Amino acid sequence: MRPSKEKINNSPFARWTVLIIVATAMMMGYFVNDVMSPLETLLELPKEQGGLGWTPSDYGFFSGAGSFINVFLLMLFFSGLILDRMGIRFTGTLACSLMALGTLIKYYAVTAEFGNEPIAFLDYQLPASAVWASLGFAIFGVGYEMTGISVSKAMVRWFTGHELALAMGIQLAMARLGTAAALSISAPIARHYTLSMPLLISLAFLIIGLLAFLVFCIMDRKLDANRASISSSSSCADRATEEGEEFHWGDILVTLRNPGFWLITLFCVLFYSAVSPFLKFSTKLMVMKYGVDPDIAGFFSSIAPFGTILMTPLFGLIYDRYGKGVTLVITGALMLTAVHFGFSLPMHSSTIAIALMVTLSIGYSLAPAALWPCVPKIIPLKCLGTAYSMIFFIQNFGRAVIPMCVGRANETDPTYTTSMLIFGFTALGAAVTAIAMLVIDKKKNYGLQLPNIKK
């Protein structure tokens, strides 16, 4: 039987199947990442009422713990090196396993009986359940971010030369579906069953995600065999353009000298620090400020991720065909800024809250849909794995610090005005950074405003 001269990823069925498989694994991770966000009010109840007796500071510490190992032990940076050295298949499988392990520890934290004596950590006095939950979330966070860079590299590997922005948009949309589902169903499940039930469901979902990624590993191995079967001259060209990703220390310097890389990184720090931590606090915001029933408050919070499910692929398709990537990024950041400043105003209508969450969903779709396909235009393909890991690594500083600041602000200002101003100025910084990206693009001719599909 003659070997096929056509690469597997040139088949639309094959590459879109790969997209659905790896996006499923990522979606399960996103579900678990936010599964405890709607449970803040339940976690703060006394143990006699089914809670854990946490304070807002305890919850803020826990929310930031997902980034602790990635940031303070440099694990996300090393994850990029592991990805470049060991490949997508090994790294992704390890990542899914770490997410499952971390969730198992969080389940233990919620179900085990601990003494009442708090444990001192830095300047925090934490109950034992918060310590164990934070440890589990920190381990989960390693796998969560490792999965993110593995899936991003898989998308570039399978969709280079094809519908890259649309594929990344669909992958992000499926991830947001996981977030929306967690925000919507976690609190009702916990109230009608037990506080630990959402975590038990999360563990089952992560096992499904791991199995899905193992299926991807089989297909990705076939892609390698397919490339090896093509003529040697074609294979050399392919490896030079698509597989030239062997890690060299000099690749770090190439990336660090690139001003576009630093602007994208700074934008990610500010933009995602104004979104991801906000969603973790938004359910309680809906209850405390807008008087929403706790059983449906999660649905208010889920408007943003649900909205991105359709809009992110749409904006990705627009970028593929018509360009204007940085313009889309700037617009998204400005919309996010307006939303947070709107939440800081002394208005308590649930209708206004819904309108602001709808606006946030549009901004949350615009910026990422255009941002991530910009990275391969700025960073050479062989440096891409390292670049993604460094972007996510630096981004985690914001995701670690902002929740702790907001948690403490909410203790002294229960109106949420201070915390919303923190989010608002963070989003404004992202918008200013995006404008700087537009200026640098004109000077360096990165082509960020050009369409991805060549006509």
CSV table of N, CA, C and O in Angstrom, one decimal, residues 24-114:
chain,number,residue,atom,x,y,z
A,24,THR,N,-12.5,19.6,24.3
A,24,THR,CA,-13.2,19.0,25.3
A,24,THR,C,-12.4,18.9,26.6
A,24,THR,O,-12.9,19.1,27.7
A,25,ALA,N,-11.1,18.5,26.5
A,25,ALA,CA,-10.3,18.4,27.6
A,25,ALA,C,-10.1,19.7,28.3
A,25,ALA,O,-10.1,19.9,29.5
A,26,MET,N,-10.0,20.8,27.5
A,26,MET,CA,-9.8,22.1,28.0
A,26,MET,C,-11.1,22.6,28.7
A,26,MET,O,-11.1,23.3,29.7
A,27,MET,N,-12.2,22.2,28.1
A,27,MET,CA,-13.5,22.6,28.6
A,27,MET,C,-13.8,22.1,30.0
A,27,MET,O,-14.3,22.8,30.9
A,28,MET,N,-13.4,20.8,30.2
A,28,MET,CA,-13.5,20.2,31.5
A,28,MET,C,-12.7,20.9,32.5
A,28,MET,O,-13.1,21.1,33.7
A,29,GLY,N,-11.5,21.3,32.1
A,29,GLY,CA,-10.6,22.1,33.0
A,29,GLY,C,-11.2,23.4,33.4
A,29,GLY,O,-11.2,23.9,34.6
A,30,TYR,N,-11.8,24.1,32.4
A,30,TYR,CA,-12.4,25.4,32.7
A,30,TYR,C,-13.6,25.2,33.7
A,30,TYR,O,-13.9,26.1,34.5
A,31,PHE,N,-14.4,24.2,33.5
A,31,PHE,CA,-15.5,23.9,34.4
A,31,PHE,C,-15.0,23.8,35.8
A,31,PHE,O,-15.6,24.4,36.7
A,32,VAL,N,-14.0,23.0,36.0
A,32,VAL,CA,-13.5,22.8,37.4
A,32,VAL,C,-12.8,24.0,38.0
A,32,VAL,O,-12.9,24.3,39.1
A,33,ASN,N,-12.2,24.9,37.1
A,33,ASN,CA,-11.5,26.1,37.6
A,33,ASN,C,-12.5,27.0,38.2
A,33,ASN,O,-12.2,27.7,39.2
A,34,ASP,N,-13.8,27.0,37.8
A,34,ASP,CA,-14.7,28.0,38.3
A,34,ASP,C,-15.9,27.3,39.1
A,34,ASP,O,-16.8,27.9,39.4
A,35,VAL,N,-15.7,26.0,39.4
A,35,VAL,CA,-16.8,25.3,40.0
A,35,VAL,C,-17.1,25.7,41.4
A,35,VAL,O,-18.2,25.6,41.9
A,36,MET,N,-16.1,26.3,42.1
A,36,MET,CA,-16.3,26.8,43.5
A,36,MET,C,-16.6,28.3,43.6
A,36,MET,O,-16.9,28.8,44.6
A,37,SER,N,-16.6,28.9,42.4
A,37,SER,CA,-16.9,30.4,42.4
A,37,SER,C,-18.3,30.7,42.9
A,37,SER,O,-18.4,31.6,43.7
A,38,PRO,N,-19.3,30.0,42.5
A,38,PRO,CA,-20.7,30.3,43.0
A,38,PRO,C,-20.9,29.8,44.5
A,38,PRO,O,-22.0,30.1,45.0
A,39,LEU,N,-19.9,29.2,45.1
A,39,LEU,CA,-20.1,28.6,46.4
A,39,LEU,C,-19.6,29.5,47.5
A,39,LEU,O,-19.6,29.0,48.7
A,40,GLU,N,-19.2,30.7,47.2
A,40,GLU,CA,-18.5,31.5,48.2
A,40,GLU,C,-19.5,31.7,49.4
A,40,GLU,O,-19.0,31.6,50.6
A,41,THR,N,-20.7,32.1,49.2
A,41,THR,CA,-21.7,32.3,50.3
A,41,THR,C,-21.9,31.0,51.1
A,41,THR,O,-22.1,31.1,52.3
A,42,LEU,N,-21.9,29.9,50.4
A,42,LEU,CA,-22.0,28.6,51.1
A,42,LEU,C,-20.8,28.3,51.9
A,42,LEU,O,-20.9,27.8,53.1
A,43,LEU,N,-19.6,28.5,51.4
A,43,LEU,CA,-18.4,28.3,52.1
A,43,LEU,C,-18.2,29.1,53.4
A,43,LEU,O,-17.6,28.7,54.3
A,44,GLU,N,-18.8,30.3,53.4
A,44,GLU,CA,-18.7,31.2,54.5
A,44,GLU,C,-19.8,30.9,55.6
A,44,GLU,O,-19.8,31.5,56.6
A,45,LEU,N,-20.7,30.0,55.3
A,45,LEU,CA,-21.7,29.6,56.3
A,45,LEU,C,-21.0,28.8,57.5
A,45,LEU,O,-20.0,28.2,57.2
A,46,PRO,N,-21.5,28.9,58.7
A,46,PRO,CA,-20.9,28.0,59.8
A,46,PRO,C,-21.1,26.6,59.4
A,46,PRO,O,-21.9,26.2,58.6
A,47,LYS,N,-20.2,25.8,60.0
A,47,LYS,CA,-20.2,24.3,59.8
A,47,LYS,C,-21.6,23.7,60.1
A,47,LYS,O,-22.0,22.7,59.5
A,48,GLU,N,-22.2,24.2,61.2
A,48,GLU,CA,-23.5,23.7,61.6
A,48,GLU,C,-24.6,23.9,60.5
A,48,GLU,O,-25.6,23.2,60.4
A,49,GLN,N,-24.4,24.8,59.6
A,49,GLN,CA,-25.3,25.1,58.5
A,49,GLN,C,-24.9,24.5,57.2
A,49,GLN,O,-25.4,24.9,56.1
A,50,GLY,N,-23.9,23.7,57.2
A,50,GLY,CA,-23.4,23.0,56.0
A,50,GLY,C,-22.2,23.7,55.3
A,50,GLY,O,-21.8,23.2,54.3
A,51,GLY,N,-21.7,24.8,55.9
A,51,GLY,CA,-20.6,25.5,55.3
A,51,GLY,C,-19.3,25.1,55.9
A,51,GLY,O,-19.2,24.1,56.6
A,52,LEU,N,-18.2,25.9,55.6
A,52,LEU,CA,-16.9,25.6,56.2
A,52,LEU,C,-16.4,26.7,57.1
A,52,LEU,O,-15.3,26.7,57.6
A,53,GLY,N,-17.2,27.8,57.2
A,53,GLY,CA,-16.8,28.9,58.1
A,53,GLY,C,-15.7,29.8,57.6
A,53,GLY,O,-15.0,30.4,58.4
A,54,TRP,N,-15.6,29.8,56.3
A,54,TRP,CA,-14.5,30.7,55.7
A,54,TRP,C,-14.9,32.2,55.8
A,54,TRP,O,-16.1,32.5,55.9
A,55,THR,N,-13.9,33.0,55.8
A,55,THR,CA,-14.1,34.5,55.6
A,55,THR,C,-13.9,34.9,54.2
A,55,THR,O,-13.3,34.1,53.4
A,56,PRO,N,-14.3,36.1,53.8
A,56,PRO,CA,-13.9,36.6,52.5
A,56,PRO,C,-12.4,36.6,52.2
A,56,PRO,O,-12.0,36.3,51.0
A,57,SER,N,-11.6,36.8,53.2
A,57,SER,CA,-10.2,36.7,52.9
A,57,SER,C,-9.7,35.3,52.7
A,57,SER,O,-8.8,35.0,51.9
A,58,ASP,N,-10.3,34.3,53.4
A,58,ASP,CA,-10.0,32.9,53.2
A,58,ASP,C,-10.3,32.5,51.7
A,58,ASP,O,-9.6,31.9,51.0
A,59,TYR,N,-11.5,33.0,51.3
A,59,TYR,CA,-11.9,32.7,49.9
A,59,TYR,C,-11.0,33.4,48.9
A,59,TYR,O,-10.7,32.8,47.8
A,60,GLY,N,-10.6,34.6,49.2
A,60,GLY,CA,-9.7,35.4,48.3
A,60,GLY,C,-8.4,34.7,48.2
A,60,GLY,O,-7.8,34.6,47.1
A,61,PHE,N,-7.9,34.2,49.3
A,61,PHE,CA,-6.6,33.4,49.3
A,61,PHE,C,-6.8,32.1,48.5
A,61,PHE,O,-5.9,31.8,47.6
A,62,PHE,N,-7.9,31.4,48.7
A,62,PHE,CA,-8.1,30.2,47.9
A,62,PHE,C,-8.2,30.5,46.4
A,62,PHE,O,-7.6,29.8,45.6
A,63,SER,N,-8.9,31.6,46.0
A,63,SER,CA,-9.1,31.9,44.6
A,63,SER,C,-7.7,32.2,43.9
A,63,SER,O,-7.6,31.9,42.8
A,64,GLY,N,-6.8,32.9,44.7
A,64,GLY,CA,-5.5,33.1,44.1
A,64,GLY,C,-4.6,32.0,44.1
A,64,GLY,O,-3.5,32.0,43.4
A,65,ALA,N,-4.9,30.9,44.9
A,65,ALA,CA,-4.0,29.8,45.1
A,65,ALA,C,-3.8,29.0,43.8
A,65,ALA,O,-2.7,28.3,43.6
A,66,GLY,N,-4.7,29.1,42.8
A,66,GLY,CA,-4.5,28.4,41.6
A,66,GLY,C,-3.3,28.8,40.8
A,66,GLY,O,-2.8,28.1,40.0
A,67,SER,N,-2.7,30.0,41.2
A,67,SER,CA,-1.5,30.5,40.5
A,67,SER,C,-0.3,30.4,41.3
A,67,SER,O,0.8,30.7,40.8
A,68,PHE,N,-0.4,29.9,42.6
A,68,PHE,CA,0.8,30.0,43.5
A,68,PHE,C,2.0,29.2,42.9
A,68,PHE,O,3.1,29.7,42.8
A,69,ILE,N,1.8,27.9,42.6
A,69,ILE,CA,2.9,27.1,42.2
A,69,ILE,C,3.4,27.6,40.8
A,69,ILE,O,4.6,27.6,40.6
A,70,ASN,N,2.5,28.0,40.0
A,70,ASN,CA,2.9,28.5,38.6
A,70,ASN,C,3.7,29.7,38.7
A,70,ASN,O,4.7,29.8,38.0
A,71,VAL,N,3.4,30.6,39.7
A,71,VAL,CA,4.1,31.9,39.7
A,71,VAL,C,5.3,31.8,40.6
A,71,VAL,O,6.5,32.0,40.2
A,72,PHE,N,5.1,31.4,41.9
A,72,PHE,CA,6.2,31.5,42.9
A,72,PHE,C,7.2,30.3,42.8
A,72,PHE,O,8.4,30.5,43.2
A,73,LEU,N,6.8,29.2,42.2
A,73,LEU,CA,7.8,28.1,42.0
A,73,LEU,C,8.1,28.0,40.5
A,73,LEU,O,8.8,27.0,40.1
A,74,LEU,N,7.7,29.0,39.7
A,74,LEU,CA,8.1,29.1,38.3
A,74,LEU,C,7.6,27.9,37.5
A,74,LEU,O,8.1,27.6,36.4
A,75,MET,N,6.6,27.2,37.9
A,75,MET,CA,6.2,25.9,37.3
A,75,MET,C,5.6,26.1,35.9
A,75,MET,O,5.8,25.3,35.0
A,76,LEU,N,4.9,27.2,35.7
A,76,LEU,CA,4.4,27.5,34.3
A,76,LEU,C,5.5,27.7,33.3
A,76,LEU,O,5.4,27.2,32.2
A,77,PHE,N,6.6,28.4,33.7
A,77,PHE,CA,7.7,28.5,32.9
A,77,PHE,C,8.3,27.2,32.5
A,77,PHE,O,8.6,26.8,31.4
A,78,PHE,N,8.5,26.3,33.6
A,78,PHE,CA,9.1,25.0,33.3
A,78,PHE,C,8.1,24.1,32.5
A,78,PHE,O,8.5,23.2,31.8
A,79,SER,N,6.8,24.4,32.6
A,79,SER,CA,5.8,23.7,31.8
A,79,SER,C,6.1,23.9,30.3
A,79,SER,O,6.0,23.0,29.5
A,80,GLY,N,6.5,25.1,30.0
A,80,GLY,CA,6.8,25.4,28.6
A,80,GLY,C,8.0,24.6,28.1
A,80,GLY,O,8.1,24.1,27.0
A,81,LEU,N,9.0,24.5,29.0
A,81,LEU,CA,10.2,23.7,28.7
A,81,LEU,C,9.9,22.3,28.5
A,81,LEU,O,10.4,21.6,27.6
A,82,ILE,N,9.0,21.8,29.4
A,82,ILE,CA,8.6,20.4,29.3
A,82,ILE,C,7.8,20.2,28.0
A,82,ILE,O,8.0,19.2,27.3
A,83,LEU,N,7.0,21.1,27.6
A,83,LEU,CA,6.3,21.0,26.4
A,83,LEU,C,7.2,21.0,25.2
A,83,LEU,O,7.0,20.2,24.3
A,84,ASP,N,8.2,21.9,25.2
A,84,ASP,CA,9.1,21.9,24.0
A,84,ASP,C,10.0,20.6,24.0
A,84,ASP,O,10.4,20.2,22.9
A,85,ARG,N,10.4,20.1,25.2
A,85,ARG,CA,11.3,19.0,25.2
A,85,ARG,C,10.5,17.7,25.0
A,85,ARG,O,11.0,16.8,24.2
A,86,MET,N,9.4,17.5,25.6
A,86,MET,CA,8.7,16.2,25.6
A,86,MET,C,7.5,16.1,24.7
A,86,MET,O,7.0,15.0,24.4
A,87,GLY,N,7.1,17.3,24.2
A,87,GLY,CA,6.0,17.2,23.2
A,87,GLY,C,4.6,17.4,23.7
A,87,GLY,O,4.4,17.4,25.0
A,88,ILE,N,3.7,17.6,22.8
A,88,ILE,CA,2.3,17.9,23.2
A,88,ILE,C,1.7,16.7,23.9
A,88,ILE,O,1.0,16.9,24.9
A,89,ARG,N,1.9,15.5,23.4
A,89,ARG,CA,1.2,14.4,23.9
A,89,ARG,C,1.6,14.1,25.4
A,89,ARG,O,0.7,13.9,26.2
A,90,PHE,N,2.8,14.1,25.7
A,90,PHE,CA,3.3,13.8,27.1
A,90,PHE,C,2.8,14.9,28.0
A,90,PHE,O,2.2,14.7,29.1
A,91,THR,N,3.0,16.2,27.6
A,91,THR,CA,2.7,17.3,28.4
A,91,THR,C,1.2,17.4,28.7
A,91,THR,O,0.8,17.6,29.8
A,92,GLY,N,0.4,17.2,27.7
A,92,GLY,CA,-1.1,17.3,27.8
A,92,GLY,C,-1.6,16.2,28.8
A,92,GLY,O,-2.5,16.4,29.6
A,93,THR,N,-1.1,15.0,28.6
A,93,THR,CA,-1.5,13.9,29.5
A,93,THR,C,-1.1,14.1,30.9
A,93,THR,O,-1.9,13.9,31.9
A,94,LEU,N,0.1,14.6,31.1
A,94,LEU,CA,0.5,15.0,32.5
A,94,LEU,C,-0.4,16.1,33.1
A,94,LEU,O,-0.8,16.0,34.2
A,95,ALA,N,-0.7,17.1,32.2
A,95,ALA,CA,-1.5,18.2,32.7
A,95,ALA,C,-2.9,17.7,33.1
A,95,ALA,O,-3.4,18.1,34.2
A,96,CYS,N,-3.6,16.9,32.3
A,96,CYS,CA,-4.9,16.4,32.7
A,96,CYS,C,-4.8,15.6,34.0
A,96,CYS,O,-5.8,15.6,34.8
A,97,SER,N,-3.8,14.8,34.2
A,97,SER,CA,-3.6,14.0,35.4
A,97,SER,C,-3.5,14.9,36.6
A,97,SER,O,-4.0,14.7,37.7
A,98,LEU,N,-2.7,16.0,36.5
A,98,LEU,CA,-2.5,17.0,37.6
A,98,LEU,C,-3.8,17.7,38.0
A,98,LEU,O,-4.1,17.9,39.1
A,99,MET,N,-4.6,18.0,37.0
A,99,MET,CA,-5.9,18.6,37.3
A,99,MET,C,-6.8,17.7,38.1
A,99,MET,O,-7.5,18.1,39.0
A,100,ALA,N,-6.8,16.4,37.7
A,100,ALA,CA,-7.6,15.4,38.5
A,100,ALA,C,-7.1,15.3,39.9
A,100,ALA,O,-7.9,15.2,40.8
A,101,LEU,N,-5.7,15.2,40.1
A,101,LEU,CA,-5.2,15.1,41.4
A,101,LEU,C,-5.5,16.3,42.3
A,101,LEU,O,-5.9,16.1,43.4
A,102,GLY,N,-5.4,17.5,41.7
A,102,GLY,CA,-5.7,18.7,42.5
A,102,GLY,C,-7.2,18.7,42.9
A,102,GLY,O,-7.5,19.1,44.0
A,103,THR,N,-8.0,18.3,42.0
A,103,THR,CA,-9.5,18.3,42.3
A,103,THR,C,-9.8,17.3,43.4
A,103,THR,O,-10.7,17.5,44.3
A,104,LEU,N,-9.1,16.1,43.4
A,104,LEU,CA,-9.3,15.1,44.4
A,104,LEU,C,-8.9,15.7,45.8
A,104,LEU,O,-9.6,15.4,46.8
A,105,ILE,N,-7.9,16.5,45.9
A,105,ILE,CA,-7.4,17.1,47.1
A,105,ILE,C,-8.5,18.1,47.6
A,105,ILE,O,-8.8,18.2,48.8
A,106,LYS,N,-9.0,18.9,46.6
A,106,LYS,CA,-10.1,19.8,47.0
A,106,LYS,C,-11.3,19.1,47.5
A,106,LYS,O,-12.0,19.6,48.5
A,107,TYR,N,-11.6,18.0,46.9
A,107,TYR,CA,-12.8,17.2,47.4
A,107,TYR,C,-12.5,16.7,48.9
A,107,TYR,O,-13.4,16.8,49.7
A,108,TYR,N,-11.3,16.3,49.1
A,108,TYR,CA,-10.9,15.9,50.5
A,108,TYR,C,-11.1,17.1,51.5
A,108,TYR,O,-11.6,17.0,52.6
A,109,ALA,N,-10.7,18.3,51.0
A,109,ALA,CA,-10.7,19.5,51.9
A,109,ALA,C,-12.2,19.8,52.3
A,109,ALA,O,-12.4,20.3,53.4
A,110,VAL,N,-13.1,19.6,51.4
A,110,VAL,CA,-14.5,19.9,51.6
A,110,VAL,C,-15.2,18.8,52.5
A,110,VAL,O,-16.1,19.1,53.3
A,111,THR,N,-14.8,17.6,52.3
A,111,THR,CA,-15.5,16.5,53.0
A,111,THR,C,-14.8,16.1,54.3
A,111,THR,O,-15.5,15.5,55.2
A,112,ALA,N,-13.5,16.3,54.5
A,112,ALA,CA,-12.9,15.8,55.8
A,112,ALA,C,-13.2,16.7,57.0
A,112,ALA,O,-13.6,17.9,56.8
A,113,GLU,N,-13.1,16.1,58.1
A,113,GLU,CA,-13.3,16.9,59.4
A,113,GLU,C,-12.0,17.4,59.9
A,113,GLU,O,-11.1,16.6,60.1
A,114,PHE,N,-11.9,18.7,60.2
A,114,PHE,CA,-10.7,19.3,60.7
A,114,PHE,C,-11.0,19.9,62.0
A,114,PHE,O,-12.2,20.3,62.3
